[in-house]
Short mmCIF file of C-alpha atoms and ligand atoms in Angstrom, two decimals:
data_model
loop_
_atom_site.label_atom_id
_atom_site.label_comp_id
_atom_site.label_asym_id
_atom_site.label_seq_id
_atom_site.Cartn_x
_atom_site.Cartn_y
_atom_site.Cartn_z
CA MET A 1 0.00 0.00 0.00
CA PRO A 2 1.17 3.59 -0.49
CA ALA A 3 3.11 4.96 2.51
CA GLU A 4 3.45 1.48 3.95
CA GLU A 5 4.96 1.33 7.44
CA MET A 6 7.62 -1.24 6.62
CA ALA A 7 8.00 -2.58 10.19
CA LYS A 8 4.41 -3.78 9.88
CA LEU A 9 4.61 -5.04 6.30
CA GLY A 10 1.92 -7.61 5.65
CA GLN A 11 0.06 -6.90 8.88
CA SER A 12 -1.99 -3.96 7.67
CA GLN A 13 -5.22 -3.51 9.59
CA LYS A 14 -6.79 -0.89 7.34
CA PRO A 15 -10.59 -0.85 6.90
CA LEU A 16 -11.98 -2.81 4.00
CA LEU A 17 -14.54 -0.73 2.15
CA ALA A 18 -17.43 -2.68 0.68
CA TYR A 19 -19.44 -0.07 -1.20
CA GLY A 20 -20.20 3.61 -1.53
CA ASP A 21 -23.30 5.72 -1.98
CA GLY A 22 -23.41 9.52 -2.36
CA ILE A 23 -21.04 10.97 0.22
CA TYR A 24 -20.93 7.72 2.22
CA VAL A 25 -18.81 4.59 2.15
CA VAL A 26 -19.71 1.40 4.01
CA ASP A 27 -17.07 -0.92 5.42
CA SER A 28 -17.10 -4.70 5.56
CA GLU A 29 -18.62 -4.56 9.05
CA GLY A 30 -21.53 -2.44 7.83
CA ARG A 31 -20.25 0.82 9.33
CA ARG A 32 -21.56 3.82 7.33
CA LEU A 33 -18.98 6.58 7.10
CA ILE A 34 -18.98 10.09 5.63
CA ASP A 35 -16.09 10.28 3.17
CA GLY A 36 -14.41 13.31 4.77
CA PRO A 37 -11.32 13.44 2.51
CA GLY A 38 -13.36 12.59 -0.61
CA GLY A 39 -11.27 9.45 -1.15
CA MET A 40 -8.05 11.34 -1.88
CA TRP A 41 -9.63 14.71 -2.80
CA CYS A 42 -11.25 13.13 -5.82
CA THR A 43 -14.81 11.81 -5.33
CA GLN A 44 -16.47 15.02 -6.59
CA ILE A 45 -19.91 13.73 -7.69
CA GLY A 46 -20.01 11.01 -5.03
CA TYR A 47 -20.36 7.25 -5.20
CA ASN A 48 -22.82 5.03 -7.02
CA ARG A 49 -23.64 7.28 -9.97
CA ARG A 50 -25.38 5.29 -12.67
CA GLU A 51 -24.38 7.86 -15.35
CA ILE A 52 -20.70 7.03 -14.92
CA ALA A 53 -21.25 3.27 -14.71
CA ASP A 54 -23.28 3.39 -17.95
CA ALA A 55 -20.66 5.51 -19.73
CA LEU A 56 -17.94 3.06 -18.66
CA ALA A 57 -19.89 0.02 -19.78
CA GLU A 58 -20.91 1.52 -23.10
CA GLN A 59 -17.39 2.64 -23.96
CA ALA A 60 -15.85 -0.67 -22.81
CA LEU A 61 -18.15 -2.46 -25.25
CA ARG A 62 -17.73 0.04 -28.08
CA LEU A 63 -13.95 0.50 -28.02
CA SER A 64 -12.04 -0.58 -24.93
CA TYR A 65 -8.59 0.53 -26.11
CA ASN A 66 -6.71 2.20 -28.93
CA SER A 67 -3.02 2.91 -29.24
CA PRO A 68 -2.52 6.65 -28.82
CA TRP A 69 0.70 6.36 -30.83
CA TYR A 70 -1.04 5.81 -34.15
CA THR A 71 -4.83 6.21 -33.67
CA ILE A 72 -7.28 8.51 -31.91
CA ASN A 73 -10.61 7.89 -30.20
CA SER A 74 -13.76 10.04 -29.94
CA PRO A 75 -13.99 10.33 -26.13
CA ALA A 76 -10.39 11.60 -25.87
CA SER A 77 -10.86 14.21 -28.58
CA GLU A 78 -14.24 15.32 -27.19
CA LEU A 79 -12.81 15.54 -23.66
CA ALA A 80 -9.78 17.50 -24.85
CA GLU A 81 -12.11 20.05 -26.44
CA ARG A 82 -14.24 20.33 -23.33
CA VAL A 83 -11.25 20.74 -21.03
CA ALA A 84 -9.73 23.36 -23.36
CA LYS A 85 -13.01 25.27 -23.26
CA GLU A 86 -12.79 25.53 -19.48
CA THR A 87 -9.11 26.39 -19.11
CA PRO A 88 -8.10 30.05 -18.94
CA GLY A 89 -6.15 32.07 -21.52
CA ASP A 90 -4.78 30.19 -24.50
CA LEU A 91 -4.29 26.86 -22.69
CA ASN A 92 -5.96 25.08 -25.57
CA ARG A 93 -3.80 22.00 -26.14
CA VAL A 94 -4.52 19.01 -23.93
CA PHE A 95 -2.42 15.91 -23.31
CA PHE A 96 -3.83 13.02 -21.27
CA THR A 97 -1.87 10.93 -18.79
CA THR A 98 -2.68 8.23 -16.25
CA GLY A 99 -2.95 10.39 -13.10
CA GLY A 100 -1.59 13.44 -11.33
CA SER A 101 2.06 12.40 -10.99
CA THR A 102 2.36 11.59 -14.67
CA ALA A 103 0.62 14.88 -15.54
CA VAL A 104 3.15 16.91 -13.54
CA ASP A 105 6.00 14.73 -14.81
CA THR A 106 4.88 15.40 -18.39
CA ALA A 107 4.74 19.16 -17.73
CA LEU A 108 8.32 19.04 -16.42
CA ARG A 109 9.51 16.88 -19.31
CA PHE A 110 7.86 19.33 -21.69
CA SER A 111 9.87 22.16 -20.12
CA GLU A 112 13.09 20.17 -20.76
CA TYR A 113 12.11 19.53 -24.34
CA TYR A 114 11.04 23.14 -24.87
CA ASN A 115 14.30 24.64 -23.64
CA ASN A 116 16.43 22.14 -25.52
CA VAL A 117 14.61 22.89 -28.78
CA LEU A 118 14.95 26.62 -28.08
CA GLY A 119 18.70 26.08 -27.87
CA ARG A 120 19.15 26.87 -24.19
CA PRO A 121 19.94 23.51 -22.59
CA GLU A 122 21.22 25.22 -19.44
CA LYS A 123 17.67 26.46 -18.61
CA LYS A 124 16.57 23.44 -16.56
CA GLN A 125 16.16 24.51 -12.94
CA ILE A 126 12.80 24.00 -11.25
CA ILE A 127 11.63 26.18 -8.36
CA VAL A 128 9.03 24.71 -5.96
CA ARG A 129 7.67 25.47 -2.50
CA ARG A 130 8.20 23.78 0.84
CA GLU A 131 5.03 21.93 1.93
CA GLY A 132 3.99 21.43 -1.71
CA TYR A 133 3.11 18.00 -3.11
CA HIS A 134 3.36 17.02 -6.76
CA GLY A 135 3.39 13.24 -6.97
CA SER A 136 5.29 10.02 -6.68
CA THR A 137 7.44 9.62 -9.80
CA SER A 138 11.15 10.24 -9.18
CA LEU A 139 11.02 13.79 -10.49
CA THR A 140 7.67 14.84 -9.03
CA ALA A 141 8.58 13.35 -5.64
CA ALA A 142 11.80 15.37 -5.74
CA CYS A 143 9.65 18.46 -6.34
CA SER A 144 7.53 17.74 -3.28
CA GLY A 145 8.38 19.83 -0.27
CA ARG A 146 6.92 17.63 2.45
CA ALA A 147 10.00 16.53 4.35
CA GLY A 148 8.15 13.59 5.90
CA ASN A 149 8.22 11.88 2.49
CA TRP A 150 11.98 12.16 2.06
CA PRO A 151 13.74 9.75 4.46
CA ASN A 152 15.47 6.82 2.75
CA PHE A 153 14.75 8.14 -0.74
CA ASP A 154 17.35 9.78 -2.96
CA ILE A 155 15.22 12.85 -3.36
CA ALA A 156 17.84 15.59 -3.56
CA SER A 157 18.20 16.91 -7.07
CA GLU A 158 20.59 19.54 -8.34
CA ARG A 159 17.80 20.72 -10.61
CA ILE A 160 15.36 21.63 -7.85
CA THR A 161 15.32 24.60 -5.46
CA PHE A 162 12.79 25.06 -2.67
CA ILE A 163 11.43 28.43 -1.61
CA SER A 164 9.14 29.24 1.33
CA SER A 165 5.67 27.90 1.73
CA PRO A 166 3.18 30.76 1.41
CA ARG A 167 1.66 29.86 4.78
CA PHE A 168 0.81 33.14 6.54
CA ARG A 169 1.37 33.11 10.30
CA PRO A 170 -0.01 36.32 11.83
CA ALA A 171 1.98 35.64 15.00
CA LYS A 172 5.22 36.45 13.17
CA GLY A 173 4.46 40.18 13.27
CA LEU A 174 4.16 40.86 9.51
CA SER A 175 0.97 41.98 7.81
CA GLU A 176 -0.29 39.73 5.02
CA ALA A 177 0.81 42.33 2.42
CA GLU A 178 4.31 42.50 3.93
CA PHE A 179 4.51 38.73 4.00
CA LEU A 180 3.55 38.63 0.32
CA ASP A 181 6.28 41.15 -0.52
CA GLU A 182 8.77 38.95 1.32
CA LEU A 183 7.70 35.86 -0.64
CA VAL A 184 8.01 37.63 -3.99
CA GLN A 185 11.37 39.07 -3.01
CA GLU A 186 12.65 35.63 -1.98
CA PHE A 187 11.50 34.25 -5.36
CA GLU A 188 13.31 37.01 -7.27
CA GLN A 189 16.46 36.63 -5.20
CA THR A 190 16.42 32.85 -5.72
CA ILE A 191 16.17 33.35 -9.50
CA GLU A 192 19.00 35.91 -9.41
CA ARG A 193 21.17 33.54 -7.36
CA ILE A 194 20.65 30.60 -9.73
CA GLY A 195 20.75 32.83 -12.80
CA PRO A 196 17.52 33.57 -14.72
CA GLU A 197 19.03 31.94 -17.82
CA LYS A 198 19.06 28.65 -15.88
CA VAL A 199 15.54 28.68 -14.39
CA ALA A 200 12.98 26.80 -16.48
CA VAL A 201 9.90 26.28 -14.31
CA PHE A 202 7.99 27.52 -11.31
CA LEU A 203 5.71 24.67 -10.18
CA ALA A 204 2.92 25.53 -7.72
CA GLU A 205 -0.43 24.28 -6.47
CA PRO A 206 -2.97 27.15 -6.28
CA LEU A 207 -3.48 26.09 -2.67
CA LEU A 208 -1.12 23.60 -1.08
CA ALA A 209 -3.47 20.71 -0.50
CA SER A 210 -1.41 17.91 1.06
CA GLY A 211 0.65 20.55 2.87
CA GLY A 212 -2.53 21.23 4.89
CA VAL A 213 -4.77 23.40 2.69
CA ILE A 214 -2.38 26.37 2.75
CA ILE A 215 -3.97 29.33 1.02
CA PRO A 216 -1.43 31.92 -0.16
CA PRO A 217 -1.91 35.63 0.48
CA LYS A 218 -4.25 37.39 -1.93
CA GLY A 219 -2.47 38.30 -5.17
CA TYR A 220 0.41 35.83 -4.61
CA HIS A 221 0.04 33.87 -7.84
CA ALA A 222 -0.32 36.94 -10.07
CA ARG A 223 2.83 38.45 -8.54
CA MET A 224 4.79 35.20 -8.97
CA LYS A 225 3.59 34.94 -12.58
CA GLU A 226 4.76 38.47 -13.29
CA VAL A 227 8.25 37.50 -12.09
CA CYS A 228 8.13 34.36 -14.27
CA GLU A 229 7.18 36.41 -17.33
CA ARG A 230 10.09 38.77 -16.81
CA HIS A 231 12.52 35.84 -16.83
CA ASP A 232 10.84 33.60 -19.43
CA ILE A 233 10.07 30.94 -16.81
CA ILE A 234 7.21 28.51 -17.39
CA TYR A 235 4.51 28.77 -14.71
CA VAL A 236 2.96 25.34 -14.06
CA SER A 237 -0.19 25.42 -11.95
CA ASP A 238 -0.77 22.00 -10.40
CA GLU A 239 -4.56 21.76 -10.22
CA VAL A 240 -4.69 18.04 -9.46
CA VAL A 241 -6.70 18.86 -6.32
CA THR A 242 -8.22 22.27 -7.07
CA GLY A 243 -9.55 21.40 -10.54
CA PHE A 244 -12.99 20.08 -11.45
CA GLY A 245 -15.10 21.90 -8.92
CA ARG A 246 -13.22 21.60 -5.63
CA CYS A 247 -13.01 25.41 -5.40
CA GLY A 248 -16.34 26.01 -7.18
CA GLU A 249 -14.82 26.39 -10.68
CA TRP A 250 -13.64 24.00 -13.36
CA PHE A 251 -10.16 25.38 -12.74
CA ALA A 252 -9.18 27.61 -9.84
CA SER A 253 -6.03 29.26 -11.26
CA GLU A 254 -7.65 32.30 -12.84
CA ALA A 255 -11.19 32.21 -11.47
CA VAL A 256 -10.19 31.93 -7.79
CA PHE A 257 -6.49 32.82 -7.61
CA GLY A 258 -6.20 35.43 -10.39
CA VAL A 259 -3.47 33.85 -12.49
CA VAL A 260 -3.34 32.57 -16.05
CA PRO A 261 -0.51 30.02 -15.96
CA ASP A 262 1.35 28.54 -18.91
CA ILE A 263 0.41 24.96 -18.05
CA ILE A 264 -2.33 23.48 -15.87
CA THR A 265 -2.09 19.89 -14.66
CA PHE A 266 -5.21 17.99 -13.55
CA ALA A 267 -6.33 14.49 -12.45
CA LYS A 268 -8.49 13.14 -9.58
CA GLY A 269 -11.80 15.05 -9.95
CA VAL A 270 -11.67 14.79 -13.75
CA THR A 271 -13.34 11.38 -13.35
CA SER A 272 -14.53 11.85 -9.74
CA GLY A 273 -12.19 8.95 -8.98
CA TYR A 274 -14.22 6.34 -10.90
CA VAL A 275 -11.24 5.44 -13.12
CA PRO A 276 -7.66 6.75 -13.36
CA LEU A 277 -6.97 9.71 -15.64
CA GLY A 278 -4.83 12.83 -15.59
CA GLY A 279 -3.69 15.42 -18.04
CA LEU A 280 -2.38 18.87 -18.74
CA ALA A 281 -3.41 21.87 -20.77
CA ILE A 282 -0.60 23.85 -22.40
CA SER A 283 -0.55 27.39 -23.73
CA GLU A 284 -0.73 27.74 -27.54
CA GLN A 285 1.87 30.47 -27.35
CA LEU A 286 4.32 28.17 -25.60
CA LEU A 287 3.73 25.37 -28.08
CA ALA A 288 4.11 27.72 -31.04
CA ARG A 289 7.73 28.29 -30.09
CA VAL A 290 8.59 24.60 -30.54
CA SER A 291 6.13 23.37 -33.17
CA GLY A 292 5.37 23.88 -36.85
CA ALA A 293 8.09 25.98 -38.47
CA ASN A 294 9.88 26.12 -35.10
CA ALA A 295 9.89 22.36 -34.43
CA LYS A 296 13.47 21.80 -35.63
CA GLY A 297 12.54 18.24 -36.55
CA GLY A 298 11.74 17.29 -32.94
CA PHE A 299 9.32 14.69 -31.61
CA PHE A 300 7.86 15.12 -28.13
CA THR A 301 8.47 11.46 -27.28
CA ASN A 302 6.58 11.45 -24.00
CA GLY A 303 3.51 9.28 -23.59
CA TYR A 304 1.84 6.33 -21.94
CA THR A 305 0.13 3.19 -23.18
CA TYR A 306 -3.01 4.61 -21.60
CA SER A 307 -2.70 8.26 -22.74
CA GLY A 308 -6.24 9.31 -23.68
CA HIS A 309 -7.69 5.95 -22.68
CA PRO A 310 -11.16 5.80 -24.27
CA VAL A 311 -12.92 4.32 -21.23
CA SER A 312 -11.37 6.82 -18.80
CA CYS A 313 -12.16 9.70 -21.13
CA ALA A 314 -15.78 8.52 -21.52
CA ALA A 315 -16.07 8.49 -17.73
CA ALA A 316 -14.63 12.02 -17.57
CA ILE A 317 -17.16 13.29 -20.14
CA ALA A 318 -20.02 11.71 -18.16
CA ASN A 319 -18.56 13.26 -15.00
CA MET A 320 -18.47 16.72 -16.57
CA ASP A 321 -22.06 16.20 -17.75
CA VAL A 322 -23.17 15.36 -14.18
CA ILE A 323 -21.33 18.38 -12.77
CA GLU A 324 -23.13 20.60 -15.31
CA LYS A 325 -26.56 18.94 -15.10
CA ASP A 326 -26.62 19.00 -11.29
CA GLY A 327 -25.25 22.54 -11.01
CA ILE A 328 -22.42 21.30 -8.80
CA LEU A 329 -20.14 24.31 -9.37
CA ASP A 330 -22.92 26.68 -8.21
CA HIS A 331 -23.64 24.37 -5.29
CA VAL A 332 -19.98 24.48 -4.16
CA ARG A 333 -19.88 28.27 -4.44
CA GLU A 334 -23.08 28.58 -2.41
CA LEU A 335 -22.11 26.08 0.27
CA ALA A 336 -18.45 27.09 0.67
CA PRO A 337 -18.99 30.01 3.09
CA TYR A 338 -21.13 27.80 5.35
CA PHE A 339 -18.60 24.95 5.19
CA ALA A 340 -15.83 27.40 6.24
CA GLU A 341 -17.99 28.96 8.96
CA ARG A 342 -18.80 25.58 10.51
CA LEU A 343 -15.15 24.50 10.48
CA ILE A 344 -14.03 27.83 11.96
CA GLU A 345 -16.41 27.23 14.91
CA LEU A 346 -14.06 24.42 15.94
CA LYS A 347 -11.53 27.07 16.92
CA THR A 348 -13.38 27.26 20.25
CA LEU A 349 -11.72 23.92 21.11
CA PRO A 350 -8.44 24.55 22.95
CA CYS A 351 -6.32 22.30 20.74
CA VAL A 352 -7.56 23.73 17.40
CA VAL A 353 -4.83 26.19 16.47
CA ASP A 354 -5.88 27.07 12.94
CA VAL A 355 -8.66 26.47 10.42
CA ARG A 356 -8.26 27.14 6.70
CA ALA A 357 -10.80 26.61 3.93
CA SER A 358 -11.47 27.41 0.28
CA GLY A 359 -14.35 26.01 -1.76
CA LEU A 360 -15.12 22.60 -0.27
CA VAL A 361 -11.67 21.86 1.05
CA GLY A 362 -10.61 22.73 4.56
CA CYS A 363 -8.10 21.90 7.24
CA VAL A 364 -8.46 21.86 11.02
CA GLU A 365 -5.02 21.94 12.58
CA CYS A 366 -4.67 20.57 16.11
CA MET A 367 -1.84 21.02 18.59
CA LEU A 368 -1.74 20.22 22.29
CA ASP A 369 0.42 23.27 22.96
CA PRO A 370 -1.10 26.11 20.91
CA ASP A 371 2.04 28.24 21.42
CA ALA A 372 4.48 25.67 20.02
CA ASP A 373 6.15 26.49 16.69
CA GLU A 374 5.94 23.02 15.16
CA PRO A 375 3.73 19.99 15.80
CA THR A 376 5.30 17.28 17.93
CA ALA A 377 5.02 13.48 17.91
CA LEU A 378 2.25 13.87 20.52
CA ASP A 379 0.27 16.07 18.12
CA LYS A 380 0.55 13.35 15.48
CA ARG A 381 -0.74 10.87 18.05
CA LEU A 382 -3.62 13.28 18.72
CA GLY A 383 -4.33 13.22 14.97
CA SER A 384 -4.53 9.43 14.90
CA LEU A 385 -6.81 9.38 17.94
CA ILE A 386 -9.12 11.91 16.26
CA ASP A 387 -9.13 9.61 13.25
CA LYS A 388 -9.98 6.57 15.40
CA HIS A 389 -12.84 8.29 17.28
CA CYS A 390 -14.32 9.87 14.15
CA PHE A 391 -14.21 6.49 12.41
CA GLU A 392 -16.22 4.96 15.24
CA LEU A 393 -18.65 7.89 15.08
CA GLY A 394 -19.13 7.61 11.30
CA LEU A 395 -16.57 9.89 9.60
CA ILE A 396 -13.34 9.16 7.74
CA VAL A 397 -10.73 11.84 8.54
CA ARG A 398 -7.32 10.42 7.46
CA PRO A 399 -5.38 13.22 9.16
CA LEU A 400 -2.13 14.48 7.72
CA GLY A 401 -0.29 14.18 11.03
CA ASN A 402 -2.02 16.75 13.23
CA MET A 403 -4.08 18.24 10.39
CA CYS A 404 -7.63 17.04 9.76
CA VAL A 405 -8.35 17.70 6.11
CA MET A 406 -11.96 17.80 4.97
CA SER A 407 -12.48 17.52 1.24
CA PRO A 408 -15.83 15.75 0.97
CA PRO A 409 -17.68 14.81 -2.21
CA LEU A 410 -18.96 18.06 -3.69
CA VAL A 411 -22.56 16.85 -3.58
CA ILE A 412 -22.57 17.12 0.21
CA THR A 413 -25.61 19.03 1.55
CA ARG A 414 -25.74 21.69 4.26
CA GLU A 415 -27.19 19.16 6.73
CA GLU A 416 -24.44 16.67 5.92
CA VAL A 417 -21.83 19.39 6.50
CA ASP A 418 -23.42 19.84 9.94
CA THR A 419 -23.17 16.11 10.67
CA MET A 420 -19.59 15.96 9.42
CA VAL A 421 -18.41 18.91 11.53
CA ASP A 422 -20.35 17.73 14.61
CA ILE A 423 -18.62 14.34 14.42
CA LEU A 424 -15.25 15.99 13.91
CA ARG A 425 -15.84 18.15 16.99
CA GLN A 426 -16.77 15.10 19.06
CA GLY A 427 -13.75 13.20 17.76
CA ILE A 428 -11.40 16.05 18.70
CA VAL A 429 -12.92 16.33 22.19
CA LEU A 430 -12.65 12.57 22.81
CA ALA A 431 -9.09 12.40 21.47
CA THR A 432 -8.00 15.33 23.65
CA GLU A 433 -9.51 13.59 26.70
CA ASP A 434 -7.65 10.38 25.80
CA MET A 435 -4.40 12.31 25.60
CA ARG A 436 -5.04 13.93 28.96
CA THR A 437 -5.93 10.67 30.73
CA SER A 438 -2.98 8.81 29.20
CA GLY A 439 -0.67 11.63 30.43
C1 PLP B 1 -1.31 18.67 -6.11
C2 PLP B 1 -1.04 17.24 -6.46
N1 PLP B 1 -0.30 16.96 -7.55
C3 PLP B 1 -0.06 15.71 -7.94
C4 PLP B 1 -0.54 14.63 -7.21
C5 PLP B 1 -0.24 13.23 -7.67
O1 PLP B 1 -1.37 12.67 -8.22
P1 PLP B 1 -1.51 11.07 -8.38
O2 PLP B 1 -1.52 10.51 -7.01
O3 PLP B 1 -2.81 10.91 -9.13
O4 PLP B 1 -0.36 10.60 -9.18
C6 PLP B 1 -1.32 14.87 -6.07
C7 PLP B 1 -1.85 13.75 -5.28
O5 PLP B 1 -2.40 13.90 -4.21
C8 PLP B 1 -1.56 16.20 -5.68
O6 PLP B 1 -2.25 16.48 -4.56
#
């Protein structure tokens, strides 16, 4: 299993899920649980949707596979058009992959190709943020700034430089505007230090999801993009989590965070998790520099056996249809303030040190000592006890250490938000009591 604790290899006691329905999953013992994390931030339209099952079955019978190397299929071309219609700016060219990691990996490989064809092979450096997450291929893992994932892997890469996470901490004495200035200045200084002629890519999630739903200061992305433009650096917006409705828009980059990037990567919500699929949309302007008369005889030899898989693409089209037909983007926009308000109420609990939310994704951060700078091993234990109690009470939490991330299926109702937050509150109270009684 991913993130396997090797000392316990083969003894995993994880819950066996039997089926799902709407925002609920049911385990093999019949326990009905709200899917708090939305699987892994991906079950947008919820479980048990007949529309997706029918689309899968029909496409599997019509054409279950085609080689993307020498043929095309209708679902992939239709989906590419629909995705391109929803992306901002001139991000009109779409390439499909097998998931989020391969989407980001492809974006990075494209930047290599692009700079080599442009005759500047020294322009290869990638700048990323601490606390970011971009996947589990060698290169995307090396771009991920969550130090907990590093031990025993050869992650260090001479091509990658980390800059600060845009997590604003009011306690540090800076205003949000001053903090933003500091972040932009650090970015510019980092580029100057490396040499602008060597920096190829800035890779960033609109909000840092796995880092704990870190929402950058207002205007951050537009300012970073302006710096990128000045130095001819490709801005890759990793929308693997924020895309397909999570923030109330098809894509959050421009509509929520005010930036038109050069490349957007997506996965997860594109099929609501029914089948694997990922992809990226690339700017026409970028492609024009290395295609047609400018191609210099090159082939972009990057691809997967399952690029544009017809069954996955058919599921994604059906998923987009459901999102449109059920007005899910409007629903998320309407419900988001209430979702945030209910989570923020948890701040009345002594161990809840911060609550952050955007769209239908939020994080409740718990620490036993609210004045401590960093979470301790005890805080991580608190996180697992919250998980255990919530599970018994009917909610999956899957905390990231001490951070309880809520990213439920987007079809969740107001009443279900109430139930979810009430259970989370109870779970936090019970876990805190456990910690106190166990000393
Ligand atoms: C922002 C982001 N990028 C990339 C990935 C990797 O996606 P996948 O697990 O589908 O390869 C993830 C996964 O959580 C993610 O959150």
